[in-house]
Tab-separated table of C-alpha atoms and ligand atoms in Angstrom:
chain	number	residue	atom	x	y	z
A	1446	MET	CA	-0.188	19.483	13.840
A	1447	LYS	CA	1.686	16.439	12.645
A	1448	VAL	CA	0.282	13.128	12.087
A	1449	THR	CA	2.927	10.278	12.594
A	1450	LYS	CA	2.398	6.712	11.348
A	1451	PHE	CA	4.631	3.847	12.566
A	1452	GLY	CA	5.047	0.618	10.640
A	1453	GLY	CA	5.375	-2.859	12.017
A	1454	SER	CA	9.241	-2.793	12.215
A	1455	SER	CA	9.029	0.195	14.311
A	1456	LEU	CA	6.668	-1.486	16.774
A	1457	ALA	CA	8.169	-5.102	16.669
A	1458	ASN	CA	9.119	-5.082	20.473
A	1459	ALA	CA	9.406	-3.130	23.557
A	1460	PHE	CA	12.604	-1.306	22.619
A	1461	GLN	CA	11.073	-0.166	19.275
A	1462	ILE	CA	7.963	1.065	20.966
A	1463	GLN	CA	9.986	3.165	23.520
A	1464	LYS	CA	11.853	4.748	20.527
A	1465	VAL	CA	8.488	5.479	18.847
A	1466	CYS	CA	7.035	7.103	21.916
A	1467	ASN	CA	10.288	9.095	22.388
A	1468	ILE	CA	9.948	10.328	18.794
A	1469	VAL	CA	6.469	11.568	19.336
A	1470	LEU	CA	7.093	13.033	22.748
A	1471	SER	CA	10.106	15.014	21.327
A	1472	ASP	CA	7.905	17.231	19.202
A	1473	PRO	CA	4.613	18.688	20.689
A	1474	ASP	CA	3.164	18.973	17.192
A	1475	ARG	CA	3.194	15.316	16.818
A	1476	ARG	CA	-0.405	14.755	18.467
A	1477	ILE	CA	-1.618	11.834	16.392
A	1478	MET	CA	-0.031	8.554	16.243
A	1479	VAL	CA	-1.279	5.816	13.772
A	1480	VAL	CA	0.229	2.291	14.623
A	1481	SER	CA	0.580	-0.938	12.664
A	1482	ALA	CA	0.575	-4.287	14.340
A	1483	PRO	CA	3.934	-5.448	15.602
A	1484	GLY	CA	6.080	-6.671	12.739
A	1485	LYS	CA	9.152	-8.997	12.547
A	1486	ARG	CA	11.798	-8.844	15.275
A	1487	THR	CA	14.319	-10.675	13.204
A	1488	LYS	CA	14.505	-11.651	9.602
A	1489	ASP	CA	12.802	-15.127	10.186
A	1490	ASP	CA	10.168	-13.854	12.593
A	1491	THR	CA	6.358	-13.804	11.721
A	1492	LYS	CA	4.476	-10.487	11.696
A	1493	VAL	CA	1.429	-10.345	14.209
A	1494	THR	CA	-0.810	-9.801	11.213
A	1495	ASP	CA	0.412	-13.187	9.740
A	1496	LEU	CA	-0.120	-14.914	13.053
A	1497	LEU	CA	-3.698	-13.562	13.167
A	1498	ILE	CA	-4.495	-14.693	9.574
A	1499	ALA	CA	-3.172	-18.333	10.792
A	1500	VAL	CA	-5.749	-18.093	13.629
A	1501	ALA	CA	-8.611	-17.048	11.276
A	1502	LYS	CA	-7.669	-19.821	8.678
A	1503	ALA	CA	-7.461	-22.362	11.266
A	1504	ARG	CA	-10.984	-21.557	12.620
A	1505	LEU	CA	-12.459	-21.175	9.106
A	1506	ALA	CA	-11.133	-24.738	8.393
A	1507	GLY	CA	-12.972	-25.912	11.556
A	1508	LYS	CA	-9.721	-26.742	13.446
A	1509	ASP	CA	-8.528	-26.078	16.967
A	1510	TYR	CA	-6.841	-22.629	16.822
A	1511	SER	CA	-5.507	-22.560	20.496
A	1512	LYS	CA	-1.831	-22.755	19.416
A	1513	GLU	CA	-2.189	-19.981	16.898
A	1514	ILE	CA	-3.938	-17.725	19.307
A	1515	GLU	CA	-1.345	-18.289	21.901
A	1516	ALA	CA	1.356	-17.087	19.658
A	1517	VAL	CA	-0.484	-13.827	19.008
A	1518	LEU	CA	-1.067	-13.246	22.789
A	1519	ALA	CA	2.694	-14.241	23.524
A	1520	ARG	CA	3.667	-11.394	21.276
A	1521	TYR	CA	1.749	-8.702	23.114
A	1522	ALA	CA	2.534	-10.194	26.473
A	1523	GLU	CA	6.278	-10.175	25.869
A	1524	ILE	CA	6.075	-6.524	25.011
A	1525	ALA	CA	3.873	-5.697	27.978
A	1526	ASP	CA	6.161	-7.446	30.257
A	1527	GLU	CA	9.141	-5.597	29.006
A	1528	LEU	CA	7.479	-2.286	29.307
A	1529	ASN	CA	6.196	-3.031	32.801
A	1530	ILE	CA	2.518	-2.742	31.785
A	1531	GLU	CA	1.387	-6.272	32.243
A	1532	ARG	CA	-1.964	-4.829	33.448
A	1533	VAL	CA	-2.704	-3.932	29.820
A	1534	MET	CA	-2.977	-7.701	28.911
A	1535	PRO	CA	-6.256	-8.881	30.254
A	1536	GLY	CA	-8.198	-6.294	28.253
A	1537	ILE	CA	-6.240	-7.020	25.131
A	1538	GLU	CA	-6.744	-10.778	25.641
A	1539	VAL	CA	-10.514	-10.663	26.195
A	1540	ASN	CA	-10.770	-8.602	23.093
A	1541	ILE	CA	-8.724	-10.781	20.821
A	1542	ARG	CA	-10.256	-14.068	22.121
A	1543	LYS	CA	-13.920	-12.600	21.716
A	1544	ILE	CA	-13.306	-11.465	18.141
A	1545	CYS	CA	-11.712	-14.804	17.219
A	1546	ALA	CA	-14.346	-16.804	18.743
A	1547	ALA	CA	-17.386	-14.766	17.403
A	1548	ALA	CA	-20.024	-16.280	15.249
A	1549	TYR	CA	-19.730	-15.351	11.510
A	1550	THR	CA	-21.648	-15.758	8.422
A	1551	ASP	CA	-19.181	-14.518	5.896
A	1552	ASP	CA	-15.471	-15.986	5.627
A	1553	VAL	CA	-14.001	-12.600	4.404
A	1554	MET	CA	-15.677	-10.514	6.951
A	1555	TYR	CA	-14.404	-12.903	9.790
A	1556	LEU	CA	-10.854	-12.689	8.399
A	1557	ASP	CA	-10.985	-8.891	8.345
A	1558	SER	CA	-12.088	-8.634	11.839
A	1559	VAL	CA	-9.367	-10.987	13.172
A	1560	LYS	CA	-6.743	-9.300	11.074
A	1561	ALA	CA	-7.741	-5.926	12.553
A	1562	MET	CA	-6.838	-7.040	16.068
A	1563	GLY	CA	-3.127	-6.638	15.354
A	1564	GLU	CA	-3.348	-2.860	14.996
A	1565	ASP	CA	-6.153	-2.594	17.410
A	1566	SER	CA	-4.333	-4.215	20.362
A	1567	CYS	CA	-1.001	-2.371	19.477
A	1568	ALA	CA	-2.858	0.983	19.724
A	1569	ARG	CA	-4.401	-0.007	23.119
A	1570	LEU	CA	-1.000	-1.089	24.341
A	1571	VAL	CA	0.877	2.064	23.230
A	1572	ALA	CA	-1.855	4.401	24.622
A	1573	TYR	CA	-1.572	2.443	27.885
A	1574	TYR	CA	2.123	2.697	27.921
A	1575	LEU	CA	2.163	6.541	27.358
A	1576	ASN	CA	-0.270	6.961	30.143
A	1577	ALA	CA	1.609	4.743	32.320
A	1578	SER	CA	4.760	6.748	31.817
A	1579	GLY	CA	3.034	9.989	32.803
A	1580	HIS	CA	1.887	11.312	29.325
A	1581	LYS	CA	-1.608	11.867	28.398
A	1582	ALA	CA	-2.737	9.717	25.512
A	1583	LYS	CA	-6.116	8.047	24.405
A	1584	TYR	CA	-6.732	4.952	22.444
A	1585	CYS	CA	-9.052	6.010	19.477
A	1586	ASP	CA	-11.701	3.488	18.582
A	1587	PRO	CA	-12.219	3.705	14.687
A	1588	SER	CA	-15.966	2.732	15.151
A	1589	GLU	CA	-16.482	5.459	17.659
A	1590	CYS	CA	-14.439	8.025	15.763
A	1591	GLY	CA	-16.338	7.222	12.473
A	1592	LEU	CA	-13.829	5.849	10.187
A	1593	TYR	CA	-16.306	4.471	7.688
A	1594	LEU	CA	-15.460	2.218	4.741
A	1595	GLU	CA	-17.277	0.160	2.347
A	1596	HIS	CA	-16.299	-2.481	-0.387
A	1597	ASP	CA	-16.291	-1.523	-3.999
A	1598	ALA	CA	-17.376	-3.660	-6.827
A	1599	ALA	CA	-13.927	-5.371	-6.763
A	1600	GLY	CA	-14.160	-6.030	-3.094
A	1601	LYS	CA	-11.629	-3.316	-2.232
A	1602	ALA	CA	-11.901	-1.143	0.916
A	1603	VAL	CA	-12.861	2.478	-0.048
A	1604	ILE	CA	-13.352	5.443	2.260
A	1605	LEU	CA	-16.750	6.955	2.903
A	1606	PRO	CA	-16.433	10.829	2.378
A	1607	GLU	CA	-18.134	11.689	5.843
A	1608	THR	CA	-15.050	9.888	7.430
A	1609	TYR	CA	-13.031	13.057	6.986
A	1610	ASP	CA	-15.455	15.348	8.923
A	1611	ASN	CA	-15.869	12.556	11.543
A	1612	LEU	CA	-12.254	12.380	12.169
A	1613	SER	CA	-11.493	16.127	12.018
A	1614	HIS	CA	-11.664	16.657	15.853
A	1615	ILE	CA	-9.807	13.662	17.088
A	1616	ALA	CA	-6.856	15.732	18.338
A	1617	ASP	CA	-8.681	18.676	19.726
A	1618	GLU	CA	-7.413	18.041	23.193
A	1619	GLU	CA	-3.988	19.587	22.844
A	1620	ASP	CA	-2.349	17.880	25.889
A	1621	THR	CA	-3.436	14.362	24.708
A	1622	ILE	CA	-1.790	12.184	22.103
A	1623	ALA	CA	-4.431	10.230	20.028
A	1624	VAL	CA	-3.268	6.855	19.312
A	1625	PHE	CA	-5.169	5.404	16.438
A	1626	PRO	CA	-5.097	1.752	15.030
A	1627	GLY	CA	-4.024	1.510	11.378
A	1628	PHE	CA	-5.385	-0.809	8.688
A	1629	PHE	CA	-9.229	-0.844	9.360
A	1630	GLY	CA	-12.354	0.759	9.778
A	1631	TYR	CA	-15.986	-0.067	9.970
A	1632	SER	CA	-18.903	-0.463	7.646
A	1633	LYS	CA	-22.027	1.599	8.313
A	1634	SER	CA	-23.648	-1.638	9.562
A	1635	GLY	CA	-20.810	-2.182	12.243
A	1636	ASN	CA	-18.602	-4.653	10.465
A	1637	ILE	CA	-14.945	-4.454	10.592
A	1638	ILE	CA	-13.395	-3.824	7.028
A	1639	THR	CA	-9.528	-3.862	6.657
A	1640	PHE	CA	-7.539	-2.248	3.744
A	1641	SER	CA	-5.190	-4.495	1.820
A	1642	ARG	CA	-1.866	-5.409	3.329
A	1643	GLY	CA	0.306	-2.384	4.430
A	1644	GLY	CA	-2.921	-0.506	4.757
A	1645	SER	CA	-2.065	1.349	7.884
A	1646	ASP	CA	-0.339	3.995	5.645
A	1647	ILE	CA	-3.795	4.671	4.392
A	1648	THR	CA	-5.177	5.317	7.899
A	1649	GLY	CA	-2.329	7.737	8.392
A	1650	SER	CA	-3.238	9.628	5.327
A	1651	ILE	CA	-6.751	9.796	5.986
A	1652	LEU	CA	-6.201	11.381	9.461
A	1653	ALA	CA	-3.566	13.834	8.116
A	1654	ALA	CA	-6.280	14.973	5.551
A	1655	ALA	CA	-9.041	14.990	8.152
A	1656	VAL	CA	-7.309	17.189	10.654
A	1657	GLY	CA	-5.419	19.186	7.927
A	1658	ALA	CA	-2.102	18.312	9.206
A	1659	GLU	CA	0.960	20.439	8.473
A	1660	VAL	CA	2.875	17.109	7.525
A	1661	TYR	CA	2.233	13.403	7.364
A	1662	GLU	CA	5.221	11.592	8.866
A	1663	ASN	CA	5.475	8.021	7.759
A	1664	TRP	CA	8.076	6.233	9.994
A	1665	THR	CA	9.658	3.130	8.769
A	1666	ASP	CA	13.199	1.458	8.844
A	1667	VAL	CA	15.051	3.114	6.075
A	1668	ASP	CA	16.552	6.607	5.903
A	1669	ASN	CA	15.102	7.372	2.329
A	1670	VAL	CA	13.047	5.840	-0.441
A	1671	PHE	CA	15.656	4.719	-2.960
A	1672	ALA	CA	15.542	5.220	-6.679
A	1673	VAL	CA	15.400	1.468	-7.131
A	1674	ASN	CA	14.593	-1.535	-4.873
A	1675	PRO	CA	17.678	-1.838	-2.775
A	1676	ASN	CA	17.506	-5.731	-2.879
A	1677	LEU	CA	18.294	-5.461	-6.698
A	1678	VAL	CA	20.988	-2.933	-6.728
A	1679	LYS	CA	23.665	-2.140	-4.258
A	1680	ASN	CA	23.635	1.124	-2.604
A	1681	PRO	CA	21.085	2.651	-4.931
A	1682	PHE	CA	20.606	6.418	-5.355
A	1683	PRO	CA	18.479	8.005	-2.327
A	1684	ILE	CA	15.449	10.045	-3.273
A	1685	THR	CA	15.198	13.307	-1.151
A	1686	GLU	CA	12.322	14.688	-2.839
A	1687	ILE	CA	9.580	13.246	-5.086
A	1688	THR	CA	6.214	14.378	-6.033
A	1689	TYR	CA	2.876	12.658	-5.326
A	1690	ASP	CA	2.522	11.836	-8.984
A	1691	GLU	CA	5.958	10.189	-9.240
A	1692	MET	CA	5.349	8.365	-6.114
A	1693	ARG	CA	1.965	7.117	-7.254
A	1694	GLU	CA	3.539	5.765	-10.332
A	1695	LEU	CA	6.329	3.940	-8.515
A	1696	SER	CA	4.175	2.550	-5.787
A	1697	TYR	CA	1.916	1.191	-8.536
A	1698	ALA	CA	4.879	-0.517	-10.070
A	1699	GLY	CA	6.303	-2.137	-7.110
A	1700	PHE	CA	7.785	0.371	-4.690
A	1701	THR	CA	6.696	-1.094	-1.398
A	1702	VAL	CA	7.755	1.424	1.013
A	1703	LEU	CA	4.301	3.240	0.897
A	1704	HIS	CA	1.018	1.713	0.134
A	1705	GLU	CA	-0.309	2.913	-3.166
A	1706	GLU	CA	-3.507	4.024	-2.014
A	1707	ALA	CA	-2.004	6.103	0.799
A	1708	ILE	CA	-1.226	9.032	-1.416
A	1709	TYR	CA	-4.560	10.247	-2.604
A	1710	PRO	CA	-5.932	11.739	0.824
A	1711	VAL	CA	-2.832	13.774	1.426
A	1712	PHE	CA	-2.434	14.675	-2.291
A	1713	ALA	CA	-6.039	16.008	-2.570
A	1714	ARG	CA	-5.281	18.413	0.296
A	1715	GLY	CA	-1.635	19.345	-0.557
A	1716	ILE	CA	-0.183	17.938	2.639
A	1717	PRO	CA	3.478	16.922	2.445
A	1718	LEU	CA	4.312	13.351	3.300
A	1719	ASN	CA	7.795	12.717	4.897
A	1720	ILE	CA	9.098	9.255	5.046
A	1721	LYS	CA	11.481	8.863	7.999
A	1722	ASN	CA	13.568	6.222	9.742
A	1723	THR	CA	12.541	5.413	13.372
A	1724	ASN	CA	16.102	3.884	13.898
A	1725	ASN	CA	17.708	7.190	12.692
A	1726	PRO	CA	15.211	10.033	13.455
A	1727	SER	CA	17.596	12.760	12.577
A	1728	ALA	CA	17.999	11.713	8.954
A	1729	LYS	CA	15.914	14.082	6.768
A	1730	GLY	CA	14.138	11.248	4.977
A	1731	THR	CA	12.201	11.551	1.649
A	1732	TRP	CA	9.587	14.284	1.058
A	1733	ILE	CA	6.887	13.681	-1.093
A	1734	VAL	CA	5.358	17.034	-2.206
A	1735	SER	CA	3.067	18.491	-4.849
A	1736	LYS	CA	5.797	20.575	-6.486
A	1737	ARG	CA	9.375	19.631	-6.472
A	1738	THR	CA	12.077	22.446	-5.397
A	1739	HIS	CA	14.946	20.569	-7.013
A	1740	TYR	CA	15.911	17.498	-9.093
A	1741	ASP	CA	18.921	15.274	-8.282
A	1742	SER	CA	18.608	13.336	-11.458
A	1743	LEU	CA	16.684	13.134	-14.685
A	1744	VAL	CA	14.976	10.000	-13.678
A	1745	THR	CA	13.485	9.859	-10.150
A	1746	GLY	CA	13.052	6.015	-9.786
A	1747	ILE	CA	12.571	2.743	-11.594
A	1748	ALA	CA	10.392	-0.098	-10.360
A	1749	GLY	CA	9.041	-3.309	-11.829
A	1750	ASP	CA	6.174	-5.588	-10.701
A	1751	LYS	CA	5.088	-9.050	-11.768
A	1752	GLY	CA	1.523	-10.416	-11.838
A	1753	PHE	CA	-0.107	-8.750	-14.920
A	1754	CYS	CA	-1.890	-10.326	-17.823
A	1755	THR	CA	-3.065	-9.119	-21.144
A	1756	VAL	CA	-6.155	-9.733	-22.978
A	1757	THR	CA	-5.570	-8.937	-26.771
A	1758	VAL	CA	-8.542	-8.217	-28.909
A	1759	ASP	CA	-8.357	-8.688	-32.627
A	1760	LYS	CA	-11.008	-7.425	-35.036
A	1761	TYR	CA	-10.520	-6.597	-38.690
A	1762	MET	CA	-11.154	-2.798	-39.448
A	1763	MET	CA	-11.688	-2.023	-35.668
A	1764	ASN	CA	-10.716	1.471	-36.169
A	1765	HIS	CA	-13.791	1.965	-38.560
A	1766	GLN	CA	-16.213	0.739	-36.029
A	1767	VAL	CA	-17.853	3.406	-33.899
A	1768	GLY	CA	-18.239	2.405	-30.300
A	1769	PHE	CA	-16.243	-0.736	-30.409
A	1770	LEU	CA	-13.956	0.180	-27.597
A	1771	ALA	CA	-16.791	1.478	-25.478
A	1772	LYS	CA	-18.442	-1.964	-25.806
A	1773	LEU	CA	-15.467	-3.861	-24.985
A	1774	LEU	CA	-14.705	-1.808	-21.817
A	1775	GLU	CA	-18.199	-2.234	-20.685
A	1776	ILE	CA	-17.818	-5.964	-20.642
A	1777	PHE	CA	-14.969	-5.566	-18.195
A	1778	ALA	CA	-16.930	-3.000	-16.169
A	1779	ASP	CA	-19.944	-5.280	-16.093
A	1780	GLU	CA	-17.734	-8.019	-14.620
A	1781	GLY	CA	-16.190	-5.503	-11.937
A	1782	ILE	CA	-12.636	-5.598	-13.509
A	1783	SER	CA	-10.556	-2.588	-13.367
A	1784	ILE	CA	-8.100	-2.035	-16.303
A	1785	ASP	CA	-4.537	-0.699	-15.996
A	1786	HIS	CA	-3.508	0.107	-19.444
A	1787	ILE	CA	-4.847	-0.101	-23.006
A	1788	PRO	CA	-2.096	0.017	-25.644
A	1789	SER	CA	-3.711	-0.279	-29.108
A	1790	GLY	CA	-3.088	-0.632	-32.990
A	1791	ILE	CA	-5.584	-0.179	-35.643
A	1792	ASP	CA	-7.064	-3.708	-35.615
A	1793	THR	CA	-6.036	-4.765	-32.116
A	1794	VAL	CA	-6.307	-3.603	-28.785
A	1795	THR	CA	-4.552	-4.964	-25.639
A	1796	ILE	CA	-6.145	-4.587	-22.208
A	1797	VAL	CA	-3.463	-4.944	-19.354
A	1798	LEU	CA	-4.769	-5.907	-15.969
A	1799	ARG	CA	-3.743	-7.506	-12.685
A	1800	LYS	CA	-3.835	-11.277	-12.841
A	1801	LYS	CA	-5.153	-11.501	-9.158
A	1802	TYR	CA	-8.452	-9.832	-10.196
A	1803	PHE	CA	-8.761	-11.597	-13.552
A	1804	THR	CA	-9.645	-15.187	-12.114
A	1805	GLU	CA	-9.944	-18.105	-14.606
A	1806	GLU	CA	-13.722	-17.954	-13.909
A	1807	LYS	CA	-13.779	-14.166	-15.030
A	1808	GLU	CA	-11.566	-14.962	-17.969
A	1809	ALA	CA	-13.931	-17.549	-19.267
A	1810	LYS	CA	-16.898	-15.300	-18.884
A	1811	ILE	CA	-15.190	-12.163	-20.419
A	1812	VAL	CA	-13.495	-13.923	-23.323
A	1813	GLY	CA	-17.014	-15.624	-24.100
A	1814	ARG	CA	-18.685	-12.387	-24.036
A	1815	ILE	CA	-15.930	-10.631	-26.370
A	1816	GLU	CA	-16.147	-13.266	-28.781
A	1817	LYS	CA	-19.919	-13.605	-29.014
A	1818	GLU	CA	-20.900	-10.014	-28.403
A	1819	LEU	CA	-18.176	-8.353	-30.479
A	1820	ASP	CA	-17.465	-11.065	-32.931
A	1821	ALA	CA	-13.704	-10.549	-32.282
A	1822	LYS	CA	-10.761	-12.912	-31.547
A	1823	CYS	CA	-9.363	-12.831	-28.157
A	1824	LYS	CA	-6.160	-14.006	-26.771
A	1825	VAL	CA	-5.032	-14.035	-23.039
A	1826	ASP	CA	-1.420	-14.054	-21.784
A	1827	ARG	CA	-0.763	-14.572	-18.170
A	1828	ASP	CA	2.943	-13.863	-18.107
A	1829	LEU	CA	3.546	-10.177	-17.995
A	1830	ALA	CA	5.686	-7.798	-15.615
A	1831	ILE	CA	5.614	-3.978	-15.863
A	1832	VAL	CA	8.620	-1.894	-15.422
A	1833	MET	CA	8.377	1.790	-15.052
A	1834	ILE	CA	10.887	4.603	-15.485
A	1835	VAL	CA	9.476	7.651	-13.510
A	1836	GLY	CA	10.666	11.192	-13.421
A	1837	GLU	CA	9.144	14.659	-13.919
A	1838	ALA	CA	12.314	15.908	-15.113
A	1839	MET	CA	12.184	13.672	-18.121
A	1840	ALA	CA	9.565	15.834	-19.739
A	1841	ASN	CA	10.903	17.625	-22.605
A	1842	SER	CA	14.234	15.950	-22.324
A	1843	VAL	CA	15.305	13.981	-25.490
A	1844	GLY	CA	16.558	10.424	-25.860
A	1845	ILE	CA	15.616	8.617	-22.619
A	1846	MET	CA	13.205	6.277	-24.484
A	1847	ALA	CA	15.957	5.548	-26.917
A	1848	ARG	CA	18.528	4.836	-24.264
A	1849	ALA	CA	16.318	2.730	-22.172
A	1850	ALA	CA	15.049	0.702	-25.423
A	1851	SER	CA	18.610	0.303	-26.347
A	1852	ALA	CA	19.940	-0.949	-22.972
A	1853	LEU	CA	17.071	-3.385	-22.867
A	1854	SER	CA	17.701	-4.797	-26.379
A	1855	SER	CA	21.395	-5.054	-25.659
A	1856	ALA	CA	20.536	-7.225	-22.657
A	1857	GLY	CA	18.366	-9.434	-24.858
A	1858	ILE	CA	15.012	-8.459	-23.148
A	1859	ASN	CA	12.046	-8.583	-25.522
A	1860	LEU	CA	9.729	-5.554	-25.060
A	1861	ARG	CA	6.160	-6.842	-25.385
A	1862	ILE	CA	4.604	-3.446	-24.599
A	1863	VAL	CA	5.921	0.150	-24.519
A	1864	ASN	CA	3.809	3.054	-23.482
A	1865	GLN	CA	4.444	6.675	-22.417
A	1866	GLY	CA	1.690	8.893	-21.421
A	1867	ALA	CA	1.472	12.538	-22.881
A	1868	SER	CA	2.444	13.934	-19.540
A	1869	GLU	CA	5.896	12.446	-19.995
A	1870	ILE	CA	6.211	11.648	-16.301
A	1871	SER	CA	6.762	7.933	-16.896
A	1872	MET	CA	7.478	5.179	-19.546
A	1873	MET	CA	6.155	1.778	-19.080
A	1874	PHE	CA	7.561	-1.379	-20.561
A	1875	GLY	CA	5.910	-4.784	-20.585
A	1876	VAL	CA	8.286	-7.743	-20.381
A	1877	SER	CA	7.906	-11.453	-19.505
A	1878	GLU	CA	7.941	-12.010	-15.685
A	1879	SER	CA	11.179	-13.769	-15.658
A	1880	TYR	CA	12.850	-10.671	-16.885
A	1881	CYS	CA	11.321	-8.263	-14.488
A	1882	SER	CA	14.314	-7.818	-12.037
A	1883	TYR	CA	16.898	-7.920	-14.526
A	1884	ALA	CA	15.222	-5.191	-16.686
A	1885	VAL	CA	15.071	-3.111	-13.558
A	1886	ARG	CA	18.893	-3.567	-13.183
A	1887	VAL	CA	19.809	-2.914	-16.696
A	1888	LEU	CA	17.686	0.298	-16.776
A	1889	TYR	CA	19.196	1.560	-13.520
A	1890	LYS	CA	22.595	1.006	-14.760
A	1891	GLU	CA	21.976	2.869	-17.951
A	1892	LEU	CA	19.879	5.826	-16.588
A	1893	PHE	CA	21.813	6.401	-13.274
A	1894	ARG	CA	25.152	5.566	-14.906
A	1895	TYR	CA	26.604	4.046	-11.562
B	211	LIG	N1	-0.363	-5.008	9.805
B	211	LIG	C1	-0.942	-4.982	8.469
B	211	LIG	C2	0.069	-5.685	7.490
B	211	LIG	O1	0.966	-6.517	7.923
B	211	LIG	C3	-1.048	-3.589	7.975
B	211	LIG	C4	0.131	-2.632	8.064
B	211	LIG	O2	1.066	-3.001	8.793
B	211	LIG	O3	0.106	-1.632	7.536
B	211	LIG	O4	-0.153	-5.525	6.352
């Protein structure tokens, strides 16, 4: 069995939805479909999820939100009209209005419930359309199916383990296509919880893992994942095959084609993931696998992401103090902050983390504790981008770090952090945010020699 997930651009209008249904119907193994909310129809269009966020924000601000909700309903009505399934609309409309008007006690929970309506309505519409065109399909309600989530200490949605068992039978009826809304699940107490943006990829991965799929097909609007962001470099090298580990590193550092958290569920069960193009289904796409069968190049990909900061802790004779690092890390853990990298020297240690989690309030608290409890000096810098060079074939090959560092230095880019894990699968450079894209271009030019 294959689990297919379709992104917003694959569902943006009636024509795209017809394409998606044809793709699913062309292969009897494609029995589970995970759908995003309709995305942009043109470059300047607005995604349905963003329209829903505008509804929720207006309501939370105590404003009239009728104009915003009409914009959402108009998107579905247009699709339904073009597919000749206008009868699906009353159900969708009642549902959206009910959720948007519901009483709430918590702003974040309310926002989550409204955001989820994009995917939920899309799944209802697609299932209805398949049935209306003479095929058996069912809309799957994540609450009835048991897709359970909870928030971790940092407020991120995490999957409850029983979810996998709960979902393992959703495609047991062989003649029926299960249409599942992406992006959200339910808490045990019945509240909607959404993943972060792009989270329908995670839903697809969970379902593929739950049913033990032969492959997880993630359908988007590009033929391949590219070795570098195609907005930065013209005609970049396509990636035909990549390992989960490589993809995880690249997603972390800014590859947006797949949500970073979508890799683990399929990775844990060794299920291959195939990224494919809805607009060109015959293209082979990019395969994400446990073990590569071939290497097209020494480096697989290069990515860069802004939005990091550093907390540098300075303490004379730090390396002689037993337990110093443990105490330092405990302070971050107590405050619910996760840490990304820890480059260190003998008397200094730098904690690298995402700025969005390290609010000014958290900064004041953590810095205060470090100075008081560890009697150490502490400096925060909020201008850091991370650039990663990733490739399993780099292991045991000599000179890549030298070439990369020399290319960056010739381009006048100051390296603030350099880090290479012992697995040799990636190299990380910390640079000022303003140099992020430039550094990626310089490295691509050097390492792919185009
Ligand atoms: N619709 C959501 C978003 O725009 C989730 C998704 O598409 O995966 O982020």
